[in-house]
mmCIF file of C-alpha atoms in Angstrom:
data_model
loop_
_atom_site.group_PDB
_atom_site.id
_atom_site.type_symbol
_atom_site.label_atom_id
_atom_site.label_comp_id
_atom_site.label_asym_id
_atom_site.label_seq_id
_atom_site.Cartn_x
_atom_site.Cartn_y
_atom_site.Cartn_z
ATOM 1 C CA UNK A 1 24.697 -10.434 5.785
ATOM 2 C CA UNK A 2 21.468 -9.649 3.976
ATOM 3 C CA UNK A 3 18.204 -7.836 5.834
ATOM 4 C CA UNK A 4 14.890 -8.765 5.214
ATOM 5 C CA UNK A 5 11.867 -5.927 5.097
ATOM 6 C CA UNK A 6 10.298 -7.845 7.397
ATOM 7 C CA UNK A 7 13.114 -8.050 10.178
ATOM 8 C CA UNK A 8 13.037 -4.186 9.632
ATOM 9 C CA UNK A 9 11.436 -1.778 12.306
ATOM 10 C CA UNK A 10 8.297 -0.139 11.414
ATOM 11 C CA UNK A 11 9.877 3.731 10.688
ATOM 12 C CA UNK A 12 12.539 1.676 8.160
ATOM 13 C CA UNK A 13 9.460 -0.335 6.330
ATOM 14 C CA UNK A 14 7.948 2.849 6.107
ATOM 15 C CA UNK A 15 11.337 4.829 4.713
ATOM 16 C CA UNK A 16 11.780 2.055 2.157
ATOM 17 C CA UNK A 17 7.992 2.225 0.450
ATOM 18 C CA UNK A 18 8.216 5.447 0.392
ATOM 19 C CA UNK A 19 11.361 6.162 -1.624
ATOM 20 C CA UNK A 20 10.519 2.804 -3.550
ATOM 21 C CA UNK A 21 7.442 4.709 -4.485
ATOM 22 C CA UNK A 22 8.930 8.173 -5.106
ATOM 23 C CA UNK A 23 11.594 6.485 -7.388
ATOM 24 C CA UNK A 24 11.944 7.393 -10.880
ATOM 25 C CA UNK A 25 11.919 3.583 -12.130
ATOM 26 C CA UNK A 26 8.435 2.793 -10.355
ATOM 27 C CA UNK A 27 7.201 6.003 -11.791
ATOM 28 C CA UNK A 28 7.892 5.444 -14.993
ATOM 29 C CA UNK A 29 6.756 1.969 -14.736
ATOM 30 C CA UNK A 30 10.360 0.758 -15.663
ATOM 31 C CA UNK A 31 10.631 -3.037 -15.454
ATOM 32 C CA UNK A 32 7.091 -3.514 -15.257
ATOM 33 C CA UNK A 33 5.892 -4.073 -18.863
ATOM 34 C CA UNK A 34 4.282 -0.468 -19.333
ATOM 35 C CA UNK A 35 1.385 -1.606 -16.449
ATOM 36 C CA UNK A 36 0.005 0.556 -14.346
ATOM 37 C CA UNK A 37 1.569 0.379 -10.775
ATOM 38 C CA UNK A 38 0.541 -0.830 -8.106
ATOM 39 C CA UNK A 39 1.798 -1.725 -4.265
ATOM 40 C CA UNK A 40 0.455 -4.311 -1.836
ATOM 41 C CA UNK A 41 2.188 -3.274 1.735
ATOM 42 C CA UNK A 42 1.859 -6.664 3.997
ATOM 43 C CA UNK A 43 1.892 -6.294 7.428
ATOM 44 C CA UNK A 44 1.468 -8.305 10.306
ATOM 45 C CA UNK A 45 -2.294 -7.611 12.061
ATOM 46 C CA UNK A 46 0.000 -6.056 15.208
ATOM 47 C CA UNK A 47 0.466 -3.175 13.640
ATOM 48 C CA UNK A 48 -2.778 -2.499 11.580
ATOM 49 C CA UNK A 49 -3.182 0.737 13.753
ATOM 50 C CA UNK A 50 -0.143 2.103 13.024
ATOM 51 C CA UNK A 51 0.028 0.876 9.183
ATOM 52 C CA UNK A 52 -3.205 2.624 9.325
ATOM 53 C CA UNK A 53 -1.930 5.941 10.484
ATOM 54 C CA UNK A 54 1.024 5.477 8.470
ATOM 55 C CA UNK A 55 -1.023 5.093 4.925
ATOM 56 C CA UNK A 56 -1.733 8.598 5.568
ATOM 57 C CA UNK A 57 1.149 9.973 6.240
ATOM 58 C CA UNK A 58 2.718 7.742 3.122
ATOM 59 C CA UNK A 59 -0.692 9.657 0.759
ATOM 60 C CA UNK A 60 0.163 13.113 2.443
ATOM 61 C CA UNK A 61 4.329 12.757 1.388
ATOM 62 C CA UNK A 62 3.931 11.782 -1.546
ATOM 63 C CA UNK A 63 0.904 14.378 -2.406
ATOM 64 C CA UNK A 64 3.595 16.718 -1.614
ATOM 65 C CA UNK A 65 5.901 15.795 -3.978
ATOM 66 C CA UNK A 66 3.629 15.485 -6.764
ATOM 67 C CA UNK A 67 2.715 11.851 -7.154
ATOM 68 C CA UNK A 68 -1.111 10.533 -6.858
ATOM 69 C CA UNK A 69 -2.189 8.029 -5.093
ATOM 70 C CA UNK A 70 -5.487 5.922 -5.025
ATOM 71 C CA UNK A 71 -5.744 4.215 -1.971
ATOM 72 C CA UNK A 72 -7.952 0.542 -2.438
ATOM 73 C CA UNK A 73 -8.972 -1.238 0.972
ATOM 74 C CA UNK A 74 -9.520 -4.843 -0.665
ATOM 75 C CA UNK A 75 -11.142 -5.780 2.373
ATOM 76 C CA UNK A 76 -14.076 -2.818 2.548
ATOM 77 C CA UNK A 77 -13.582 -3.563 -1.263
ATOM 78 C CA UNK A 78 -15.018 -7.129 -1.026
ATOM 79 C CA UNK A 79 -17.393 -6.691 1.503
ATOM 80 C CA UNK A 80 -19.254 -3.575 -0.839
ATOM 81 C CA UNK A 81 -18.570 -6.523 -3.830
ATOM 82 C CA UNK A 82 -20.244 -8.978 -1.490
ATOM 83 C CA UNK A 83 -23.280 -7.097 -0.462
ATOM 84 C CA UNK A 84 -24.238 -5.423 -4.101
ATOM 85 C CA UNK A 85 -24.436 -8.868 -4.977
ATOM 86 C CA UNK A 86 -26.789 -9.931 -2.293
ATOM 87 C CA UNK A 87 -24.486 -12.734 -0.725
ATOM 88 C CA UNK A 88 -22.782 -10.566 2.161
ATOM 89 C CA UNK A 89 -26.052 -11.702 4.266
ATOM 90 C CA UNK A 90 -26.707 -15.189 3.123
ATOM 91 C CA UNK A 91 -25.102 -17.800 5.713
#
């Protein structure tokens, strides 16, 4: 019988991306066509608190053990986008 992430607990999600991350063949960008990585973590909105908490402790690890991260908030990323352009306050 086959497991799904999502029918995984929190700690196990959390286990998984990071040795995903940490592993040799996402570091060297194996089976992705030389780009440069990237991960999109989807979680349900429950547990944005604890995702939240968790991204930091995911950054801190894997500072650690030598591998930068640059952490993108798409949201806070659109809304800056939005207002720079001047249509964040237009209704």
């Amino acid at each position: 019988m086959t497991t799904t992430l999502e029918s995984k607990t929190i700690a196990e999600r959390f286990d998984h991306l990071l040795a995903l991350i940490q592993s040799e063949r996402f570091l060297k960008k194996q089976g992705l066509g030389n780009e440069v990585p990237f991960f999109i973590v989807p979680f349900p909105v429950e547990e944005s608190v604890q995702w939240n908490d968790l991204g930091k402790k995911l950054i801190k690890q894997l500072g650690q053990n030598g591998v930068s991260i640059l952490k993108v908030n798409l949201f806070d990323l659109c809304i800056e986008l939005l207002k720079e352009r001047g249509i964040w306050d237009k209704t």
